[in-house]
Every structure is written in C-alpha cells, then in structure tokens.
Amino acid sequence: MKSSVIVFPGSNCDRDIAVALEKMQFKNTMVWHKETKLPKSDLIVIPGGFSYGDYLRSGAIAGKSLIINEVIKAANSGCLILGICNGFQILTETGLLKGTLLRNKNLKFINKDVHIKVINNNSKFSKKYNENQILKINIAHNEGNYFTDPEHLIKLQDENLIVFKYCDEDGNINEKSNPNGSINNIAGILNSKKNILGMMPHPERMVDEIISNKDGVNLFSSLLN
Amino acid sequence: MKINNQIIEKHGLKLEEYESIKKLLKREPNLLELGIFSAMWNEHCSYKSSKIHLKKLPTKGRQVIQGPGENAGVIDIGDEDAIVFKIESHNHPSFIEPYQGAATGVGGILRDVFTMGARPIALLNSIHFGSPSHIKTKSLLNGVVSGIGGYGNCIGIPTVAGETKFNETYNENILVNAMAVGHAKKNKIFYSKAKGLNKSVVYVGSKTGRDGIHGASMASAEFDENSEEKKPTVQVGDPFTEKLLMEACLELMKDNSIISIQDMGAAGLTSSSVEMASKGGLGIELKLDKVPCREENMTPYEMMLSESQERMLIILEDDKEKEAKKIFDKWDLDFVIIGKTTDTNNLTLKFKNEVVGEIPIEALASKAPLYDRKWSKKNSRKNKINIKSLKKIKIEDALIKILSSPNHSNKSWITNQYDQSVMCDTIQKSGSDAAVIRIHNKDKAIAVSVDSSANYCKSHPITGGKQIVCENWRNLTAVGAKPLAITNCLNFGNPENKEIMGEFAECLEGIKEACEFLNYPVVSGNVSFYNGTNNKNIYPTPVIGGVGLIKKLSQPISHNFKKDNSIIILIGKTFGHIEQSCFLKENYSIIDGMPPEVNLVNEKNNGECLLKLMNTNLILSAHDISSGGLITTISEMALTSNYGAKINKPKKLTNIFEYFFGEDQARYVIEIERKNLPKVEKIFKENNIYYENIGITQKNYLEIQDELKINTKDLFKINNEWYNNY
Amino acid sequence: MKLILEKLFQSNSKKNKLKFSIIVTLKKDVLDPQGKVVQNTLVNLGMDDLKSIRQGKHFEIDLNESDEDIAIKKIDEMCKKLLVNLIIEDYKINKIK
Amino acid sequence: MKLILEKLFQSNSKKNKLKFSIIVTLKKDVLDPQGKVVQNTLVNLGMDDLKSIRQGKHFEIDLNESDEDIAIKKIDEMCKKLLVNLIIEDYKINKIK
Ligand SMILES: Nc1ncnc2c1ncn2[C@@H]1O[C@H](COP(=O)(O)OP(=O)(O)O)[C@@H](O)[C@H]1O
Ligand SMILES: [Mg+2]
C-alpha cells in the first residue's frame, strides 16, 4: 500500500503519522503543499497540526493551497483520504466533508485520552474494529466541536456515515462523555461515497505500547488490503 | 537631541554609568548609542549584579559539552546524542499581558534551543501566581496557561511538565519561567561566536516592528503604580512563523554553511550582533536600511531596540548565500544580508549611507559594569513549633486540607490545555515526579522536571538553595533516571537592597554545594531581578530545571500503586520536621521556623540505591516525598490508581502528625512485590540505607490504623475539586 | 411567583431593546500574525491590489435596556471588563437600533 | 529602473486608496460556543441586562484601487474566496473611506 502525507506550513503531526504508517508497512511519501502533482497513492493523509497557524479559521488557508486541488481530484476518483484533527478541519473547509468544526464548548484547547465508540465498522477505515468497540484515544484540539445542519445530520445517520462517537469508559454516549460539544458526540465521519474519513482523535498516537496503547493500529490495518 | 539626566534615567542608566559611557567612547553618545548602551548594560543582558556570584556555580563535568555562556547548555547522553536545554523568565511581560507574555516566553526559549542546532522535544514551565483570592490571579492564571499552550501547541512541541504555585508574595509580580529541551547530534552543535572577516551577516525570520522597544530595560525595572499606564508596545507571539523559522534553520543546519547563529531575544538586533562580534573578537557593520521592517518610517533607534519575535541573525560562510536563501524562500521567510563582519572591533551602524552610530564592541560587552553589591546574611528564625500546643485536628481533615489546597491540587485543568503527546515520544506526562521523553527512534529516554521552594528559600536561603537542587534530583531519580545536569532561573527582588542581594548570594551558595556534591552541574540559566512592586520584593524563588537519562528504555517507573497486597517501603529517615511545612500552612496558617535540613550524603545514597533497585526491576512504583510529607505522597500514589494502602502507625516517633506530615528530605516511598522483599532488604543493607516497611497496598482504601480510612475515589475527587471550581 | 411577575413587568417596561455592534481592532504597531497570513494568502490568490488587511473581532449585543446613555455605559463596561484586551486592542461601539 | 518608474506611476494614479470594513457573523442557526461563554461570563459579572451576544470577525482592508465599484467587487471576491465560510457565516461590507 502506498500512502502520501500532505505537509503544510504549520503541520505538526506529519512526522507522527509517517512513523505510524511506516510501522504499519505503508510505503509512505511526504508531499509539500506547493507541489502540483501527487505521487500515485492508495491513501492520502492530511495530518494534524496548525496549518498556517490555524489563523482565520482552522484549515481555511490550507484549503486554498495548490496541492488541495490534486487531493480533490484524487478523492473524486475514489482514492482513500484520511484527515486527522487539522486534516479533518481542512477537509470540511474544502467541502470534501460536510459540516464544520467550531471552537470547543469550553473555549479551551483540550488534550487528553478520551473514549470513542466504533459506530460503523463497515468501512474501509474501520473494518478491523468490532461494532461498538470502545477505544481509548488521544485528542488535542481547539476546534473539534463538529456541527452540521439537521438534514445532513439525518443523512449521516441514515447512510451510516458516522464512524466514531465520543463515549465514556463504559460506552455511554451522552453530554458528559462529550469533550468538545460536538453534535451527537460525533468524533469522525465519512462522505457519502465512504472513501473519505475525517476524525478529530489521533489514531497515530496510539500505535505504540510504551507511549500509550495500540487502539489506533486497527484503523491502519483496516486500510491494508 | 541633547542628552540630559532625564533621558539617561529613562533609559534605566545611572548617572555614574553614563559617565563611564562617555569615558569609553571618549565623547558623548548620541541617542541611538545611548539606547544601545542602555540595552546592553541593563541587568537582563549584562548580569552586572549577579555575575560574580554565578561564577561560583559548578559548570563542569564529563557529561557537559557546553556550559553557561551560550544560548543554551549542552550535555552528552551517550552515542552521538546531545541534549540542549535552558530555562528563562518572562515575568514582567506576563504580568502586563499574560497571554502574550507567556506565549512569547515560550517562543524565546525555544529559539535559544534550536539556534544551537537542536530540535526541541519538550517544553516545561514554572509559574507562580499571587493568592487565589487576589483579584488579578484568576485572569492571570487563565491568560498565562492559555498563552503557554497557545504557543507550544501550535508549534507542535509537547509541554510535558511544570509547576504551578500560589503565594501572596506574587500578588503584584507573577513568575512565568519557561524551559525548553532539545535533541541534537553531538558533532552538529551551533554556536554564536563569529569567525572570519567580511562574512555576510544575515537577518532571517519575521519583520521588525515597534514591539517592546525597551523591553529589556522594562524587564529589569521595578514596577510602580504607573507601569500599567506605560504600556510599552506589547510583543505578540506568532508561533506559526516560529515553526517555519525553526524548520528553516534546522534545514539550513544540515550542511556546513553556518559560521555562527544567534536568536534575537531581549534587546533584539543589538544584543545578537554584539554578542556574536564580542565572542569572536571582531567588529560588525550593519546597514540598517536593509532591515526588513513591518512599519513605515522606522528609525535606527527603533530597529536596534525592537524586540520583535521570531527573528535570527546568521553569519554565513562565503558563497553560501544563494543556497541558504532558497531554504528561507521555501518557508516564506525574510532572508536579507544586512551587514558583514569587520576587523574594527566596533559595532558600526549605517543608515542612508551615513554612519549613525559607532561603539567599540568591548564597551558593550566586557567593559559593561560589574557590581559587587552589598549583601547581608540572613538572620533566620530558628523557632520550633510545638504541635501539642495547637488546636487539635483529625489526620483526615488535615490531609483533605492539603490535597484540596491550590498548591497541591491536581493540575489537569492546566495540563489538559497543553498538547503533551505531539511528537509521539512522551512516555510519561505531567502528573508524575518527572516527565519522560523518548529520544526519537532510540531505545533511551530523558527525564525532566522543574522545581522551586520559595518558602524554604525565604526562611533560610542556603538550605533552600540546597533543597531545590535535591528535590529536583530526587524527582528525576524517582522515575528511574540518572540526573545529569541542571538549568536555573533565579527570580529575586531588587538587588540594590542588601537583604535581597543576601538572599541571592546565599541561595546560590546552597545551589552550588548541592550541585557539587551530587555532580549535577549547571549548564545554563537566567537571572531575573527586580521582581517586586513599590519596594515589596517577592520571596527568593530560584527555579531548578533538571535533565536525567534513562539509558535503557523499559517501562519507566510511575508513581501510582500497581498491585494489591504489595509491600510499601519508606526510604530515608523521618525526623518529623514540621516547621515551614505545608501542614502548618494549610491548617494553621503558620509559616515559621527553619526549612528541613538537607543532608547531601543521605540524599545521594538513598537516590543512588533506589536507581540500583530500579535497574534490577525490583520496583513497582516510586514517588519522592516533598511538600505535604509522607501521607500526602502515599495519597498521591493511591489517588491515580485503584489501589489504596494500609499504613502502620509509627512505632517510635511520638507525634503522629510530625511523622505523617513532616517534610524531612531525601525520602521516597516505593512499592515492591512481596516476594522481592528479601532481595530489596539485602540491597538496602549493603548500601547502608535507612528504611521502614510501612504497610501494604490494598483495594480501594487508604488507611492508617485507627486514624484514617478514606476511599481512593474520594481522594481523587478531593484532589480535583479546587481547579474545577475556581 | 412574585419573582416571575416582576421579571415580566420589568421586561415589558423596557420594551425598546437596544442593539449594538462593537468592533475590536488591534492597536497600531501591534503585530497581527493572523492578518499577515491572510494577506499573504489573498495576494497569492491573485488579489494584487490588496494593500493591507488587519483582523479584529466583532460583537453584536442585544440589551434589555431602553435608555441609550445607560446602555452605552454598560456596553463600555463590558468592553473594559471582558471583551477587549486594552493593552493591545482598541474598540468602537456603534448603535445598530 | 523601468520597474521602479512603473510602480511609482501606478501608485500615483491610484492615489485615492479605499478602505473597507468587513463584518463576518455566524449564521443564525449555527452554534456560537464563543458567544455563549462570553455571555455567561458577562452575566456572571453582573450584566443582567444582556439579552444576547454573538461574536464574529472584523477585517479592515486597504485597497490600491480608487474605483469604488471595482473595489467592492474585489472585496466581495476576497470574502467568497477566503475570508468567509459561506456555509456557516454571513458578511457585510462597509466602506470606511
Ligand atoms: N504549569 C504546569 N505545566 C505542566 N505541568 C505541570 C504544571 N504545574 C504542575 N504540573 C505537573 O503537575 C505535577 C505535580 O507538580 P508538583 O506538585 O510540583 O510535583 P513535584 O512535587 O513532584 O515536583 C507534576 O507532574 C508537574 O509536572
Ligand atoms: Mg515529586
């Protein structure tokens, strides 16, 4: 499997995701945002960080970069796209995913391990997880408060496009287990064609026992065919 | 403009100092030159009051690659790896504008580390606020914490440890000290010393604006009522640009084009150019028209004194300009040749084809004033407190008071606002004795911690100075690291006051003794004087930042209890020293007497023996004992795990409060498996270690026979309540 | 019950609610990192005529207060107490209706 | 040299630079977490008369363009292309001078 990681000025989880991908046997290439051609890849990752400082709106400026046009083309032709944290924000800014990520409800940056539940394990990104499996995974963001309009929300539910929801240790999905105010506790969603996943939690931080746990591993192994 | 006394004073210079300037120049300076002198001669840059004392600190050791005097200290951690680290204060700017003050503090210390060729891998901070009930405290705390997070999170370097303390002595003068730690290759360290004639001096990074003009003088001036009105142009941090600058510099450092590199910190272009020239014994000429400016019509004075952030000065090898510029273009940063090295030994400033200032470099550096200020020895109160004469309280209530006090409360409210995990090498985060960071792609790690004890230092500076070094050393040891070296940030009041100068001299005496004995040299640091308002000085607050090495990475030792029914051992002798304790302060508002005595022999012995036990995998968990005493330490081990403890009552000691709350030094609590007890005891005996088996772990409850029984979940709640309700 | 009635009465008597807009800008000479990046991006997108752009904040406030002088005083207090960082920001209050 | 002359000429011919202010607000139905927290804080500070507060952004733009119609068109383009997320935000352009 070939992967590409797009690097913007201000990306800062690019090395982390590259390490995780290589550990999972992806053949990975880093792609600088000024480039106009993408190497042939089965998976494109837009990593976390603060592209362009997250100035204006998080993800907005990266959403206008040269390389993004290529990403959009690849997405439309069915390439798998994974946006993590800032990557998710960039995907919503480009319109590849619907909705938006607002400031966390407490207006503070939040970094901690939270629990998420696998709602849909029937996607290319999540098939190695069990349905309703509870994962412990790190979040680190200022703007992770997912918001979308009622119609799209219904669509997300009806078409089973919600992959992860925030929950507590025992799997309860409620306001208390919602760290950032996301609508319906949403932590990660797919597009209708199910080839694009955007998620706020950081699976790349959960692939090494000595650092954390290995709850992120199956996301990457799901992608390996 | 004719220079008069008022102008001289406004520049923070004494009249005698102005006389020396005239002598050195053999003429009157112009305003630009005066500004440059004021920046270079103030306390912040010249260390004029502290230098003769700092010289006494031990700075050498086999582990030291570079001691004080460079942008940051460098130590050897084996193989080809070096660790580069330093701590710095940003107290006054943070009091004026907490968010930006703290943010730019982080930005500044990061530049000190990556200038030397190191990729920063961890950030720490020591922050001190006034009393929680003081009207300014809450917004200062909020601003400082989000400023630290705002900068570190954005640039993508984990903030992994720190300390947060409240004490009314900081009501009008908070402390914000930031420490950065980086990793470099031993043979790829970059220094600031200029070499060679006619070499290009290159300005890179952000443009220069009218930010913090005279910031360096401000940092060295006492506050008065008007200081909030003075409102110097506050420096705003731009972590995004810093990230670009860092990546660009590290990229340029991959080949051999840099002769010397220096960040523009306090006193910006002035101090960076003077520093490079003076270290190299050269002159430097700058064409100020070339300086990239953000605002229109900036004057040479403004350019030379601006403290705009995210800028660097580089001296390049011949013919490397083109390649270097390419890198900075890639990162969208300014790259301008603004001058060259000369053989004149002068700082020569040209503007519009005219020489607008010319000063001998040595007048700004080696000939800067040096003071041996008067100081007096502390007359410490040797009062003994008799607990029996105090109002009776229950152990449980006393413990709850401590665990729910602002200073001992769980700091997750703060640390959850910092990205602690980015870079994926944080093995142990905030909340333990020391954070543990893996060296990327390697099987080894470093441990880092910052510590201070202002109350101890106030009551007896020599002991206090020794104590913080020991506590810091102990915190690293407690996670299984061999302590290697420290950086220090010396926050004190007005050095022109002989009591304050005495606190400074004596604290340093204590630090020196401890560092020498523990082979724990000082490799970098920072002095911040004039912390105080209207002649009210803060308590002496030296902050120690230590780095230790974990040579072979297995799971590092953390402090939460791991198992049911394992043995709990107290290492070190308990005398029950209760004066200056957190127990007396929180329960009786008594802050009196001497700090606990520091016995360096025991400290070293106990710590080294503990490391031996750890290296033979005999330890399940370990925690050092500090403020709050034995029972506080045990509570902290219980409240983050599902296991409590059943602790025996002391047999010998008369007073149970002194036993459980006394703050005697050189002690640890460890948890070991029952079956390993004989092996562990044997090692203790071989090493002459005093220890006591004080109890066992058990599920759910922390218990002292007949005295206390409390659910660990409740302990956790108690420990978390204060911040959540503040 | 009494309380509720009182509240109702109160809000009735102040029917003409006022609406204000506050514009908060960075002081001159203070670095605006956001504006800088936005400016570069716009220029890269082909907006050559852009001379400068500075970013600030905007608040829209509805007040239960019909006396304009009192209202402005209150808004001013809000600005000073919370909305504006007086060290680095300036502000302007405008009545919308 | 030619370049410099051209530049000089250009900036002369467009002497009357225009200045605009743009106010960007969140659409009505979009959650405004910031406004909400600010509102709560203000109420806690004793501002009982506060009915509602919504936070938005403000831009101040200087253009090298003297034709107002063209200028407004350009500003509008900037908004659409970058400054505003049309899915969740509304905007208003005002000429300042
Ligand atoms: N401002 C801060 N930033 C990061 N970590 C902090 C901060 N304040 C406290 N901590 C963390 O909280 C824990 C407890 O701090 P402290 O009581 O000072 O520890 P110790 O007594 O072991 O030195 C430590 O792990 C420390 O790193
Ligand atoms: Mg400790």
Coordinates of N, CA and C in Angstrom, one line a residue, chain B residues 73-143:
Chain B
G73 N 22.6 25.3 27.4 CA 23.6 24.4 27.8 C 23.5 23.1 27.0
V74 N 24.5 22.3 26.9 CA 24.5 21.1 26.1 C 25.2 20.0 26.9
I75 N 24.5 18.8 27.0 CA 25.0 17.7 27.7 C 25.0 16.5 26.8
D76 N 25.9 15.6 27.2 CA 26.1 14.3 26.4 C 25.2 13.2 27.0
I77 N 24.4 12.6 26.2 CA 23.6 11.5 26.7 C 24.0 10.2 26.0
G78 N 25.3 10.1 25.6 CA 25.7 8.8 25.0 C 25.5 8.7 23.5
D79 N 26.1 7.7 22.9 CA 26.0 7.6 21.4 C 26.4 8.9 20.8
E80 N 25.7 9.3 19.8 CA 26.0 10.6 19.1 C 25.1 11.7 19.6
D81 N 24.3 11.4 20.7 CA 23.2 12.3 21.1 C 23.6 13.3 22.1
A82 N 23.1 14.5 21.9 CA 23.3 15.6 23.0 C 21.9 16.2 23.3
I83 N 21.8 16.6 24.5 CA 20.6 17.3 24.9 C 20.9 18.8 25.2
V84 N 20.1 19.7 24.6 CA 20.3 21.1 24.7 C 19.2 21.7 25.5
F85 N 19.4 22.5 26.5 CA 18.3 23.0 27.3 C 18.6 24.2 28.1
K86 N 17.6 25.0 28.4 CA 17.7 26.2 29.1 C 16.3 26.6 29.6
I87 N 16.3 27.4 30.7 CA 15.1 28.0 31.3 C 15.2 29.5 31.2
E88 N 14.1 30.2 31.1 CA 14.2 31.7 31.0 C 12.9 32.3 31.6
S89 N 13.1 33.5 32.2 CA 11.9 34.1 32.8 C 11.2 35.0 31.8
H90 N 9.9 35.2 31.9 CA 9.2 36.2 31.2 C 8.2 36.8 32.2
N91 N 8.6 37.2 33.3 CA 7.8 37.6 34.4 C 7.0 38.9 34.2
H92 N 7.8 40.0 33.9 CA 7.1 41.3 33.8 C 6.2 41.4 32.6
P93 N 6.6 40.9 31.4 CA 5.7 40.9 30.3 C 4.4 40.1 30.5
S94 N 4.5 39.1 31.3 CA 3.4 38.2 31.5 C 2.4 38.9 32.5
F95 N 2.9 39.7 33.4 CA 2.1 40.4 34.3 C 1.3 41.5 33.6
I96 N 1.9 42.1 32.6 CA 1.2 43.1 31.8 C 0.2 42.6 30.9
E97 N 0.6 41.5 30.2 CA -0.3 40.9 29.2 C -0.1 39.4 29.3
P98 N -0.8 38.7 30.1 CA -0.5 37.3 30.4 C -0.4 36.4 29.2
Y99 N -1.4 36.5 28.3 CA -1.4 35.6 27.2 C -0.1 35.8 26.4
Q100 N 0.1 37.0 25.9 CA 1.2 37.2 25.0 C 2.6 37.1 25.7
G101 N 2.6 37.6 27.0 CA 3.8 37.5 27.8 C 4.3 36.0 27.9
A102 N 3.3 35.2 28.2 CA 3.7 33.8 28.4 C 4.0 33.1 27.1
A103 N 3.2 33.5 26.1 CA 3.5 32.9 24.7 C 4.8 33.3 24.2
T104 N 5.2 34.5 24.3 CA 6.5 34.9 23.8 C 7.6 34.4 24.6
G105 N 7.3 34.1 25.9 CA 8.3 33.5 26.8 C 8.7 32.1 26.2
V106 N 7.7 31.4 25.8 CA 7.9 30.0 25.3 C 8.6 30.2 23.9
G107 N 8.2 31.1 23.1 CA 8.8 31.3 21.8 C 10.3 31.6 22.0
G108 N 10.6 32.5 22.9 CA 12.0 32.9 23.1 C 12.9 31.7 23.6
I109 N 12.4 30.9 24.5 CA 13.3 29.9 25.0 C 13.4 28.8 23.9
L110 N 12.4 28.6 23.1 CA 12.6 27.6 22.0 C 13.7 28.1 21.0
R111 N 13.7 29.4 20.7 CA 14.7 29.8 19.8 C 16.1 29.6 20.4
D112 N 16.3 29.8 21.7 CA 17.6 29.5 22.3 C 18.0 28.1 22.1
V113 N 17.1 27.2 22.0 CA 17.4 25.8 21.9 C 17.6 25.4 20.4
F114 N 16.8 25.9 19.5 CA 17.0 25.4 18.1 C 18.1 26.2 17.4
T115 N 18.5 27.4 18.0 CA 19.7 28.1 17.5 C 20.9 27.2 17.6
M116 N 20.9 26.4 18.6 CA 22.1 25.6 18.8 C 22.1 24.3 17.9
G117 N 21.1 24.2 17.1 CA 21.1 23.0 16.2 C 20.2 21.9 16.7
A118 N 19.5 22.1 17.8 CA 18.7 21.0 18.4 C 17.3 21.2 18.0
R119 N 16.6 20.0 17.7 CA 15.2 20.0 17.6 C 14.6 20.0 18.9
P120 N 13.7 21.0 19.3 CA 13.1 20.9 20.6 C 12.2 19.7 20.7
I121 N 12.3 19.1 21.9 CA 11.4 17.9 22.1 C 10.5 18.0 23.3
A122 N 10.8 19.0 24.1 CA 9.9 19.1 25.3 C 9.9 20.5 25.8
L123 N 8.8 21.0 26.3 CA 8.7 22.3 27.0 C 8.2 22.0 28.4
L124 N 8.7 22.9 29.3 CA 8.3 22.8 30.7 C 8.1 24.3 31.2
N125 N 7.4 24.4 32.3 CA 7.2 25.8 32.8 C 7.1 25.8 34.3
S126 N 7.5 26.9 34.9 CA 7.3 27.1 36.3 C 6.5 28.4 36.4
I127 N 5.3 28.3 36.9 CA 4.5 29.5 37.0 C 4.0 29.8 38.4
H128 N 4.2 31.0 38.9 CA 3.9 31.4 40.3 C 2.9 32.5 40.2
F129 N 1.8 32.4 40.9 CA 0.8 33.4 41.0 C 0.6 33.9 42.4
G130 N -0.1 35.0 42.5 CA -0.5 35.5 43.9 C -1.5 34.7 44.5
S131 N -2.0 35.1 45.6 CA -3.0 34.4 46.3 C -4.3 34.2 45.4
P132 N -4.9 33.0 45.5 CA -6.0 32.7 44.6 C -7.1 33.7 44.8
S133 N -7.2 34.3 46.0 CA -8.3 35.2 46.2 C -8.0 36.6 45.8
H134 N -6.8 36.9 45.3 CA -6.4 38.2 44.8 C -7.1 38.4 43.5
I135 N -7.6 39.7 43.3 CA -8.5 39.9 42.1 C -7.8 39.6 40.8
K136 N -6.5 39.7 40.7 CA -5.9 39.5 39.4 C -5.6 38.1 39.1
T137 N -5.5 37.3 40.2 CA -4.9 36.0 40.0 C -5.6 35.1 38.9
K138 N -6.9 35.1 39.0 CA -7.6 34.1 38.1 C -7.4 34.5 36.6
S139 N -7.5 35.7 36.3 CA -7.3 36.0 34.9 C -5.8 35.9 34.5
L140 N -4.9 36.2 35.4 CA -3.5 35.9 35.1 C -3.3 34.5 34.8
L141 N -3.8 33.6 35.7 CA -3.6 32.2 35.5 C -4.2 31.7 34.2
N142 N -5.4 32.2 33.9 CA -6.0 31.8 32.6 C -5.2 32.2 31.5
G143 N -4.8 33.5 31.5 CA -4.0 34.0 30.4 C -2.7 33.3 30.2

